[in-house]
CSV table of C-alpha atoms and ligand atoms in Angstrom, one decimal:
chain,number,residue,atom,x,y,z
A,700,MET,CA,-43.0,101.4,-21.0
A,701,ARG,CA,-44.0,102.6,-24.4
A,702,SER,CA,-41.3,103.3,-27.0
A,703,VAL,CA,-41.8,106.3,-29.3
A,704,SER,CA,-40.0,107.8,-32.3
A,705,LEU,CA,-40.7,111.3,-33.8
A,706,PHE,CA,-40.0,112.1,-37.4
A,707,GLY,CA,-39.9,115.9,-38.0
A,708,ALA,CA,-39.5,116.5,-34.3
A,709,THR,CA,-38.2,120.1,-34.7
A,710,GLY,CA,-41.3,121.3,-36.7
A,711,SER,CA,-44.5,122.8,-35.6
A,712,ILE,CA,-46.3,119.4,-35.0
A,713,GLY,CA,-43.0,117.9,-33.7
A,714,GLU,CA,-42.5,120.6,-31.1
A,715,GLN,CA,-46.0,120.2,-29.8
A,716,THR,CA,-45.5,116.4,-29.6
A,717,VAL,CA,-42.3,116.9,-27.6
A,718,GLU,CA,-44.1,119.2,-25.3
A,719,LEU,CA,-46.9,116.6,-24.7
A,720,LEU,CA,-44.3,113.8,-24.1
A,721,LEU,CA,-42.4,115.9,-21.6
A,722,ARG,CA,-45.6,116.8,-19.9
A,723,ALA,CA,-46.6,113.1,-19.7
A,724,GLY,CA,-43.3,112.3,-17.9
A,725,GLY,CA,-40.7,112.5,-20.7
A,726,ALA,CA,-37.9,109.9,-20.5
A,727,GLU,CA,-39.3,108.5,-17.2
A,728,ALA,CA,-42.5,107.5,-19.0
A,729,PHE,CA,-41.4,106.8,-22.6
A,730,GLY,CA,-38.5,104.9,-24.2
A,731,VAL,CA,-37.6,107.4,-26.8
A,732,VAL,CA,-35.9,105.7,-29.8
A,733,ALA,CA,-35.4,108.2,-32.7
A,734,LEU,CA,-35.8,111.9,-33.1
A,735,THR,CA,-35.3,113.5,-36.6
A,736,GLY,CA,-35.1,117.1,-37.7
A,737,GLY,CA,-34.0,119.2,-40.6
A,738,ARG,CA,-31.3,121.8,-40.1
A,739,ASN,CA,-32.1,123.1,-36.7
A,740,LEU,CA,-29.3,121.1,-35.1
A,741,ALA,CA,-29.3,123.0,-31.8
A,742,ARG,CA,-32.9,122.3,-31.2
A,743,LEU,CA,-32.7,118.7,-32.3
A,744,ALA,CA,-29.8,118.0,-29.9
A,745,ASP,CA,-31.6,119.7,-27.0
A,746,MET,CA,-34.7,117.6,-27.6
A,747,ALA,CA,-32.7,114.4,-27.9
A,748,ARG,CA,-31.0,115.2,-24.6
A,749,ALA,CA,-34.2,116.2,-22.8
A,750,LEU,CA,-35.9,113.0,-23.9
A,751,ARG,CA,-32.8,110.8,-23.7
A,752,ALA,CA,-33.3,109.5,-27.2
A,753,GLU,CA,-31.3,106.6,-28.6
A,754,ILE,CA,-30.5,108.3,-31.8
A,755,ALA,CA,-30.9,111.8,-33.4
A,756,VAL,CA,-30.9,112.1,-37.2
A,757,CYS,CA,-30.7,115.3,-39.2
A,758,ALA,CA,-31.7,115.7,-42.9
A,759,GLU,CA,-28.4,117.0,-44.4
A,760,PRO,CA,-25.3,114.7,-44.5
A,761,SER,CA,-23.1,117.7,-44.3
A,762,ASP,CA,-24.5,118.6,-40.9
A,763,LEU,CA,-23.4,115.3,-39.3
A,764,ALA,CA,-20.2,116.6,-37.7
A,765,GLU,CA,-22.0,119.5,-36.0
A,766,LEU,CA,-24.8,117.3,-34.7
A,767,ARG,CA,-22.2,114.8,-33.3
A,768,ALA,CA,-20.5,117.7,-31.6
A,769,ARG,CA,-23.7,118.9,-30.1
A,770,LEU,CA,-24.5,115.5,-28.7
A,771,ALA,CA,-20.9,114.9,-27.4
A,772,GLY,CA,-20.9,113.1,-24.0
A,773,SER,CA,-24.6,112.3,-24.1
A,774,GLY,CA,-24.3,108.8,-25.4
A,775,ILE,CA,-26.9,109.6,-28.0
A,776,GLU,CA,-26.0,108.3,-31.5
A,777,ALA,CA,-26.0,110.8,-34.4
A,778,ALA,CA,-26.7,110.1,-38.1
A,779,ALA,CA,-27.6,112.2,-41.1
A,780,GLY,CA,-29.3,112.1,-44.5
A,781,PRO,CA,-32.5,110.6,-46.0
A,782,ASP,CA,-31.2,107.0,-45.8
A,783,ALA,CA,-30.3,107.4,-42.1
A,784,ILE,CA,-33.8,108.8,-41.5
A,785,ALA,CA,-35.4,105.8,-43.2
A,786,GLU,CA,-33.1,103.4,-41.2
A,787,ALA,CA,-34.2,105.1,-38.0
A,788,ALA,CA,-37.7,104.2,-38.9
A,789,ASP,CA,-36.7,100.5,-39.0
A,790,ARG,CA,-35.9,100.6,-35.3
A,791,PRO,CA,-38.9,99.2,-33.6
A,792,ALA,CA,-41.1,101.7,-31.7
A,793,ASP,CA,-44.6,101.3,-30.4
A,794,TRP,CA,-45.8,104.8,-31.4
A,795,VAL,CA,-44.3,106.8,-34.2
A,796,MET,CA,-45.1,110.4,-35.1
A,797,SER,CA,-44.8,111.1,-38.8
A,798,ALA,CA,-44.5,114.9,-39.0
A,799,ILE,CA,-41.9,115.6,-41.7
A,800,VAL,CA,-43.4,118.1,-44.1
A,801,GLY,CA,-43.9,117.1,-47.8
A,802,ALA,CA,-42.9,114.1,-49.8
A,803,ALA,CA,-39.8,113.4,-47.6
A,804,GLY,CA,-42.2,112.0,-45.0
A,805,LEU,CA,-43.5,109.1,-47.0
A,806,VAL,CA,-40.6,106.6,-46.7
A,807,PRO,CA,-40.1,106.8,-42.9
A,808,GLY,CA,-43.8,106.4,-42.2
A,809,PHE,CA,-44.0,103.5,-44.6
A,810,ARG,CA,-41.0,101.8,-43.0
A,811,ALA,CA,-42.4,102.3,-39.5
A,812,LEU,CA,-45.5,100.4,-40.5
A,813,ARG,CA,-43.4,97.3,-41.2
A,814,HIS,CA,-42.7,96.7,-37.6
A,815,GLY,CA,-46.4,97.1,-36.7
A,816,ALA,CA,-46.1,100.5,-35.0
A,817,THR,CA,-49.0,102.7,-34.3
A,818,LEU,CA,-48.3,105.5,-36.8
A,819,ALA,CA,-49.6,109.0,-35.8
A,820,LEU,CA,-49.9,110.5,-39.2
A,821,ALA,CA,-49.5,114.3,-39.5
A,822,ASN,CA,-47.8,114.0,-42.9
A,823,LYS,CA,-51.0,114.0,-45.0
A,824,GLU,CA,-48.9,114.0,-48.2
A,825,SER,CA,-48.2,110.3,-47.5
A,826,LEU,CA,-51.9,109.4,-47.9
A,827,VAL,CA,-52.4,111.7,-50.9
A,828,THR,CA,-49.5,110.4,-52.9
A,829,ALA,CA,-49.6,106.7,-51.8
A,830,GLY,CA,-52.8,106.1,-49.9
A,831,PRO,CA,-53.5,102.6,-51.2
A,832,LEU,CA,-49.9,101.5,-50.6
A,833,LEU,CA,-49.8,102.8,-47.1
A,834,MET,CA,-53.2,101.4,-46.1
A,835,ALA,CA,-52.2,98.0,-47.5
A,836,GLU,CA,-48.8,98.0,-45.7
A,837,ALA,CA,-50.6,98.8,-42.4
A,838,ALA,CA,-53.0,95.9,-42.9
A,839,ARG,CA,-50.3,93.5,-43.9
A,840,HIS,CA,-48.3,94.2,-40.7
A,841,GLY,CA,-51.1,94.7,-38.3
A,842,ALA,CA,-50.1,98.3,-37.8
A,843,ARG,CA,-52.5,101.1,-37.1
A,844,ILE,CA,-52.6,104.6,-38.5
A,845,LEU,CA,-54.1,107.3,-36.4
A,846,PRO,CA,-54.8,110.6,-38.1
A,847,VAL,CA,-53.3,113.7,-36.6
A,848,ASP,CA,-54.6,116.3,-39.1
A,849,SER,CA,-57.3,118.0,-37.0
A,850,GLU,CA,-60.1,117.4,-39.4
A,851,HIS,CA,-59.3,113.7,-39.7
A,852,SER,CA,-58.9,113.3,-36.0
A,853,ALA,CA,-62.3,114.9,-35.6
A,854,ILE,CA,-63.9,112.5,-38.1
A,855,PHE,CA,-62.1,109.5,-36.5
A,856,GLN,CA,-63.5,110.6,-33.1
A,857,ALA,CA,-67.0,111.1,-34.6
A,858,LEU,CA,-66.8,107.5,-36.0
A,859,VAL,CA,-66.0,105.8,-32.7
A,860,GLY,CA,-68.5,103.0,-32.3
A,861,GLU,CA,-70.1,103.7,-35.6
A,862,ASP,CA,-70.3,101.5,-38.8
A,863,ILE,CA,-68.6,103.2,-41.7
A,864,ALA,CA,-71.4,101.8,-43.9
A,865,ALA,CA,-73.9,104.1,-42.1
A,866,VAL,CA,-72.0,107.2,-43.1
A,867,GLU,CA,-73.7,109.3,-45.8
A,868,ARG,CA,-71.2,112.2,-46.0
A,869,ILE,CA,-68.2,113.7,-44.4
A,870,ILE,CA,-68.1,117.4,-44.1
A,871,LEU,CA,-64.6,119.0,-43.8
A,872,THR,CA,-64.5,122.4,-42.3
A,873,ALA,CA,-62.1,125.0,-43.7
A,874,SER,CA,-61.2,128.4,-42.2
A,875,GLY,CA,-60.9,129.9,-45.6
A,876,GLY,CA,-57.4,131.1,-44.8
A,877,ALA,CA,-55.9,134.6,-44.6
A,878,LEU,CA,-57.4,135.9,-47.8
A,879,ARG,CA,-61.0,134.6,-47.6
A,880,ASP,CA,-62.6,138.0,-47.4
A,881,TRP,CA,-60.5,139.6,-50.2
A,882,PRO,CA,-62.2,140.5,-53.5
A,883,LEU,CA,-61.6,137.8,-56.0
A,884,GLU,CA,-59.8,140.2,-58.4
A,885,ALA,CA,-57.2,141.2,-55.7
A,886,LEU,CA,-56.1,137.6,-55.0
A,887,ALA,CA,-53.7,137.5,-58.0
A,888,LYS,CA,-51.6,140.2,-56.3
A,889,ALA,CA,-51.6,138.8,-52.8
A,890,THR,CA,-48.1,138.6,-51.3
A,891,VAL,CA,-46.5,135.9,-49.1
A,892,ALA,CA,-46.8,138.0,-46.0
A,893,GLU,CA,-50.5,138.6,-46.7
A,894,ALA,CA,-51.2,134.9,-47.3
A,895,LEU,CA,-49.3,134.0,-44.0
A,896,ALA,CA,-51.6,136.0,-41.8
A,897,HIS,CA,-53.8,133.0,-40.8
A,898,PRO,CA,-56.8,134.0,-38.8
A,899,ASN,CA,-57.0,131.0,-36.4
A,900,TRP,CA,-54.2,128.5,-36.5
A,901,ALA,CA,-50.5,128.9,-35.8
A,902,MET,CA,-48.8,126.4,-38.1
A,903,GLY,CA,-45.7,125.9,-40.2
A,904,GLN,CA,-45.2,128.5,-43.1
A,905,ARG,CA,-46.0,126.1,-46.0
A,906,ILE,CA,-49.3,124.8,-44.6
A,907,THR,CA,-50.4,128.3,-43.8
A,908,ILE,CA,-50.0,129.4,-47.4
A,909,ASP,CA,-51.7,126.2,-48.4
A,910,SER,CA,-54.6,127.2,-46.2
A,911,ALA,CA,-55.0,130.5,-47.9
A,912,SER,CA,-55.1,128.8,-51.3
A,913,MET,CA,-57.1,125.8,-50.0
A,914,PHE,CA,-54.5,123.5,-51.4
A,915,ASN,CA,-54.3,122.2,-47.8
A,916,LYS,CA,-58.1,121.4,-47.9
A,917,ALA,CA,-57.7,119.8,-51.3
A,918,LEU,CA,-55.0,117.5,-49.9
A,919,GLU,CA,-57.4,116.8,-46.9
A,920,VAL,CA,-60.3,115.9,-49.2
A,921,ILE,CA,-58.0,113.3,-50.9
A,922,GLU,CA,-56.7,112.2,-47.5
A,923,THR,CA,-60.3,111.6,-46.3
A,924,ARG,CA,-61.0,109.5,-49.3
A,925,GLU,CA,-57.9,107.4,-48.8
A,926,PHE,CA,-58.1,107.0,-45.1
A,927,PHE,CA,-61.8,106.4,-44.5
A,928,GLY,CA,-62.4,104.7,-47.9
A,929,VAL,CA,-65.5,106.8,-48.7
A,930,ALA,CA,-66.5,107.8,-52.2
A,931,PRO,CA,-65.4,111.2,-53.5
A,932,ASP,CA,-69.0,112.5,-53.8
A,933,GLN,CA,-69.5,111.7,-50.1
A,934,ILE,CA,-66.9,114.4,-49.1
A,935,GLU,CA,-68.0,118.0,-48.8
A,936,VAL,CA,-66.1,121.1,-47.8
A,937,ILE,CA,-67.7,124.0,-45.9
A,938,VAL,CA,-66.0,127.3,-45.0
A,939,HIS,CA,-66.4,127.8,-41.2
A,940,PRO,CA,-64.4,131.0,-40.3
A,941,GLU,CA,-64.4,130.4,-36.5
A,942,SER,CA,-62.5,127.0,-36.9
A,943,LEU,CA,-64.2,125.6,-33.8
A,944,ILE,CA,-65.9,122.7,-35.5
A,945,HIS,CA,-63.0,120.6,-36.8
A,946,SER,CA,-65.2,118.5,-39.1
A,947,MET,CA,-68.4,116.6,-39.2
A,948,VAL,CA,-69.8,113.2,-40.1
A,949,GLY,CA,-73.4,112.9,-41.5
A,950,PHE,CA,-75.1,109.5,-41.1
A,951,ARG,CA,-77.9,107.9,-43.1
A,952,ASP,CA,-80.5,108.7,-40.5
A,953,GLY,CA,-79.8,112.4,-41.0
A,954,ALA,CA,-77.8,112.9,-37.8
A,955,ILE,CA,-74.6,114.9,-38.0
A,956,MET,CA,-71.8,114.4,-35.4
A,957,ALA,CA,-69.6,117.4,-35.1
A,958,HIS,CA,-66.3,117.7,-33.2
A,959,LEU,CA,-65.7,121.0,-31.5
A,960,GLY,CA,-62.6,122.3,-29.6
A,961,ALA,CA,-60.2,125.1,-29.5
A,962,PRO,CA,-58.0,125.4,-32.7
A,963,ASP,CA,-55.0,123.8,-31.1
A,964,MET,CA,-53.1,120.9,-32.7
A,965,ARG,CA,-52.2,119.5,-29.3
A,966,HIS,CA,-55.7,118.1,-29.1
A,967,SER,CA,-55.3,115.9,-32.2
A,968,ILE,CA,-51.7,115.0,-31.3
A,969,GLY,CA,-52.7,114.2,-27.7
A,970,TYR,CA,-55.7,112.1,-28.9
A,971,ALA,CA,-53.4,110.0,-31.1
A,972,LEU,CA,-50.9,109.7,-28.2
A,973,ASN,CA,-53.4,108.6,-25.7
A,974,TRP,CA,-55.8,106.6,-27.9
A,975,PRO,CA,-57.9,104.7,-27.2
A,976,GLU,CA,-58.0,106.6,-23.9
A,977,ARG,CA,-58.4,110.3,-23.3
A,978,ALA,CA,-56.0,112.1,-21.1
A,979,GLU,CA,-56.1,115.6,-19.7
A,980,LEU,CA,-54.6,118.0,-22.2
A,981,PRO,CA,-53.4,121.6,-21.9
A,982,VAL,CA,-55.9,123.0,-24.4
A,983,ALA,CA,-58.2,126.0,-23.9
A,984,ARG,CA,-61.8,125.1,-23.0
A,985,LEU,CA,-64.6,126.6,-25.2
A,986,ASP,CA,-66.9,129.1,-23.6
A,987,LEU,CA,-69.9,128.6,-25.9
A,988,ALA,CA,-72.0,131.4,-24.5
A,989,GLN,CA,-69.1,133.8,-25.2
A,990,ILE,CA,-68.6,132.4,-28.7
A,991,ALA,CA,-72.4,132.7,-29.3
A,992,THR,CA,-72.4,132.0,-33.1
A,993,LEU,CA,-70.9,129.6,-35.5
A,994,SER,CA,-71.1,130.6,-39.2
A,995,PHE,CA,-70.8,128.7,-42.4
A,996,ARG,CA,-70.6,129.4,-46.1
A,997,ALA,CA,-70.2,127.4,-49.3
A,998,PRO,CA,-66.6,127.5,-50.8
A,999,ASP,CA,-66.3,129.5,-54.0
A,1000,LEU,CA,-64.6,127.3,-56.5
A,1001,GLN,CA,-63.3,130.3,-58.5
A,1002,ARG,CA,-61.5,131.6,-55.4
A,1003,TYR,CA,-60.3,128.1,-54.6
A,1004,PRO,CA,-59.4,126.2,-57.8
A,1005,ALA,CA,-57.5,123.7,-55.7
A,1006,LEU,CA,-60.8,122.2,-54.5
A,1007,ARG,CA,-61.8,121.5,-58.1
A,1008,LEU,CA,-58.4,120.0,-58.8
A,1009,ALA,CA,-58.8,117.6,-55.8
A,1010,ARG,CA,-61.9,116.2,-57.5
A,1011,GLU,CA,-59.9,115.5,-60.6
A,1012,VAL,CA,-57.2,113.8,-58.7
A,1013,MET,CA,-59.7,111.5,-57.0
A,1014,ALA,CA,-61.3,110.6,-60.3
A,1015,ARG,CA,-57.9,109.7,-61.8
A,1016,ARG,CA,-56.4,108.1,-58.7
A,1017,GLY,CA,-53.3,106.1,-59.4
A,1018,LEU,CA,-50.3,108.4,-59.4
A,1019,ALA,CA,-52.3,111.6,-59.9
A,1020,GLY,CA,-52.0,112.3,-56.1
A,1021,ALA,CA,-48.2,112.1,-56.3
A,1022,ALA,CA,-48.2,114.5,-59.3
A,1023,PHE,CA,-50.7,116.9,-57.6
A,1024,THR,CA,-48.6,117.0,-54.3
A,1025,ALA,CA,-45.3,117.4,-56.1
A,1026,ALA,CA,-46.6,120.1,-58.4
A,1027,LYS,CA,-48.2,121.9,-55.5
A,1028,GLU,CA,-44.9,121.9,-53.6
A,1029,VAL,CA,-43.0,123.3,-56.5
A,1030,ALA,CA,-45.6,126.0,-57.2
A,1031,LEU,CA,-45.5,126.9,-53.5
A,1032,ASP,CA,-41.7,127.2,-53.6
A,1033,HIS,CA,-42.0,129.6,-56.6
A,1034,PHE,CA,-44.7,131.7,-54.8
A,1035,LEU,CA,-42.6,131.9,-51.6
A,1036,ALA,CA,-39.6,133.1,-53.7
A,1037,GLY,CA,-41.8,135.9,-55.2
A,1038,GLU,CA,-41.5,134.5,-58.7
A,1039,ILE,CA,-45.2,133.7,-59.4
A,1040,GLY,CA,-48.4,135.1,-58.1
A,1041,PHE,CA,-50.8,133.6,-55.6
A,1042,MET,CA,-53.3,132.4,-58.3
A,1043,ASP,CA,-50.5,131.1,-60.5
A,1044,MET,CA,-50.0,128.2,-58.0
A,1045,SER,CA,-53.2,126.5,-59.0
A,1046,ALA,CA,-52.6,127.3,-62.7
A,1047,VAL,CA,-49.3,125.5,-62.5
A,1048,VAL,CA,-50.7,122.5,-60.8
A,1049,GLU,CA,-53.6,122.3,-63.2
A,1050,THR,CA,-51.3,122.4,-66.2
A,1051,VAL,CA,-49.2,119.6,-64.8
A,1052,LEU,CA,-52.4,117.5,-64.2
A,1053,GLU,CA,-53.7,118.2,-67.8
A,1054,GLY,CA,-50.4,117.0,-69.2
A,1055,LEU,CA,-50.4,113.9,-67.0
A,1056,ASN,CA,-51.4,111.2,-69.6
A,1057,ARG,CA,-49.7,113.0,-72.5
A,1058,ASP,CA,-46.4,113.8,-70.7
A,1059,PHE,CA,-46.0,110.9,-68.4
A,1060,GLY,CA,-47.4,108.1,-70.5
A,1061,THR,CA,-49.0,106.0,-67.8
A,1062,ASN,CA,-51.6,106.8,-65.2
A,1063,SER,CA,-51.7,103.2,-63.8
A,1064,ALA,CA,-53.7,102.4,-60.7
A,1065,ILE,CA,-51.0,99.8,-59.8
A,1066,MET,CA,-48.3,101.5,-57.8
A,1067,THR,CA,-45.2,100.8,-55.9
A,1068,LEU,CA,-43.1,103.2,-53.7
A,1069,GLU,CA,-40.7,103.6,-56.7
A,1070,ASP,CA,-43.6,104.5,-59.0
A,1071,VAL,CA,-44.7,107.2,-56.6
A,1072,GLN,CA,-41.2,108.6,-56.3
A,1073,GLY,CA,-40.8,108.5,-60.1
A,1074,MET,CA,-44.0,110.5,-60.6
A,1075,ASP,CA,-42.9,112.9,-57.8
A,1076,HIS,CA,-39.7,113.5,-59.7
A,1077,LEU,CA,-41.3,114.0,-63.1
A,1078,ALA,CA,-44.1,116.2,-61.8
A,1079,ARG,CA,-41.5,118.4,-60.0
A,1080,MET,CA,-39.6,118.9,-63.2
A,1081,ARG,CA,-42.7,119.7,-65.2
A,1082,ALA,CA,-44.1,122.1,-62.6
A,1083,GLY,CA,-40.7,123.9,-62.4
A,1084,GLU,CA,-40.7,124.4,-66.2
A,1085,ILE,CA,-44.3,125.7,-66.1
A,1086,ALA,CA,-43.7,128.0,-63.1
A,1087,ARG,CA,-40.5,129.5,-64.7
A,1088,ALA,CA,-42.4,130.1,-67.9
A,1089,ARG,CA,-45.2,131.9,-65.9
A,1090,ALA,CA,-42.6,133.9,-64.0
A,1091,GLY,CA,-41.1,135.0,-67.3
A,1092,GLU,CA,-44.5,136.3,-68.4
A,1093,ARG,CA,-44.9,138.5,-65.3
B,2493,NAD,P1,-42.8,122.2,-40.2
B,2493,NAD,O1,-42.3,122.8,-41.5
B,2493,NAD,O2,-43.0,123.1,-39.1
B,2493,NAD,O3,-41.9,121.0,-39.8
B,2493,NAD,C1,-41.5,120.0,-40.6
B,2493,NAD,C2,-40.4,119.1,-40.0
B,2493,NAD,O4,-39.9,118.3,-41.0
B,2493,NAD,C3,-39.2,119.8,-39.3
B,2493,NAD,O5,-38.7,119.0,-38.3
B,2493,NAD,C4,-38.3,119.9,-40.5
B,2493,NAD,O6,-36.9,120.1,-40.1
B,2493,NAD,C5,-38.5,118.5,-41.1
B,2493,NAD,N1,-38.1,118.4,-42.5
B,2493,NAD,C6,-38.4,119.3,-43.5
B,2493,NAD,N2,-37.9,118.9,-44.7
B,2493,NAD,C7,-37.3,117.7,-44.4
B,2493,NAD,C8,-36.6,116.8,-45.3
B,2493,NAD,N3,-36.5,117.0,-46.6
B,2493,NAD,N4,-36.1,115.7,-44.7
B,2493,NAD,C9,-36.3,115.5,-43.4
B,2493,NAD,N5,-36.9,116.3,-42.5
B,2493,NAD,C10,-37.4,117.4,-43.1
B,2493,NAD,O7,-44.1,121.5,-40.7
B,2493,NAD,P2,-45.4,121.2,-39.8
B,2493,NAD,O8,-46.3,122.4,-39.9
B,2493,NAD,O9,-45.1,120.7,-38.4
B,2493,NAD,O10,-46.1,120.1,-40.6
B,2493,NAD,C11,-45.7,118.7,-40.6
B,2493,NAD,C12,-46.7,117.9,-41.3
B,2493,NAD,O11,-47.9,117.9,-40.6
B,2493,NAD,C13,-47.1,118.3,-42.7
B,2493,NAD,O12,-47.3,117.2,-43.5
B,2493,NAD,C14,-48.3,119.1,-42.5
B,2493,NAD,O13,-49.2,119.1,-43.6
B,2493,NAD,C15,-49.0,118.3,-41.4
B,2493,NAD,N6,-49.9,119.1,-40.5
B,2493,NAD,C16,-49.5,120.2,-39.8
B,2493,NAD,C17,-50.4,120.9,-39.1
B,2493,NAD,C18,-49.9,122.1,-38.2
B,2493,NAD,O14,-50.7,122.6,-37.5
B,2493,NAD,N7,-48.6,122.5,-38.3
B,2493,NAD,C19,-51.7,120.6,-39.0
B,2493,NAD,C20,-52.1,119.5,-39.7
B,2493,NAD,C21,-51.2,118.7,-40.5
B,2494,MG,MG1,-56.0,120.0,-41.2
């Protein structure tokens, strides 16, 4: 019986993973080790009971008593706080889902690699902030990372049986997000609700805003570079409003392999869960005659400055990815709070990146987990100052 742990079980990716586990037999088919969540304790406890987990861990230490009470009589252990989440990742499991959102997902994923787990990686921030570290840790322990981001799952599938040396380019598709048809001048005034109206995918709130700004695609470009080891100039982005092609790989003989499917994350999650096999999944089948057309357009870099910034991050490497991710998260917090405008998010991140060498002294390519966390902390402070200054100007 395979043992599994889920980090970020109560989120959008986590819920869909739980659904697939239950569909595949739940506690009868899997030995569920750890489930972690944020503050939705009722849902976390329900899931832990349904899957008969060994331990449930919530993010806030002050929530421990309530989590314990909700698990009373079940025999399931309860724990709380970032250290407890990291310790839960030290418990061996064959398959581990990394689906905490943001920088908090790095440490548990990293620690799960140490016992040689297959890490299903939804937390793209891990690769953007600490790609070289994560890949080296996986290699050292004979662990495997399987991408869960739909684009990277598509690329991974297009590469089955292929030699990476034969790859000429990787083409990431982007929906363009909720504001893709807005006039450029109107973007500065876009509200949170407007940026949340994603045309194709139902996702967590933060990643939906990141789709509208293409910060999500920017992270994915860097994620592609780190995971597949291709050069930055081999990675292209194309706007594909239908979101039916999840990404493509172009080979040196001119062939392009595209991965198509319904826009449904259960496909990528299920692929990672069943790999290297394919199992039946509850996703809609495409009716191509009904779809009739697929369309494409080049991304406008004025509309999406985040894509330009991703190139800069890849050129700098080292800790630039950690600074980029942290600054983006803070800028997003300020946008969600209504304090800065939609286009201010990229301006804040750009200012943090510009100040990188000057403010932070070093941009060393040698990194440890502590270096990454140090840069995360500094970039958050700097982004906060810049965002507050911009908020004051409004
Ligand atoms: P979400 O916000 O719906 O869920 C995040 C999960 O992490 C929840 O369980 C939440 O409680 C937990 N969490 C949040 N902050 C935490 C903290 N500080 N400590 C511990 N736990 C914390 O997010 P999501 O949309 O499921 O995305 C999860 C990850 O997957 C992100 O990295 C995202 O970029 C990536 N991803 C998501 C999708 C999608 O369709 N939702 C697609 C591709 C990639
Ligand atoms: Mg994606």
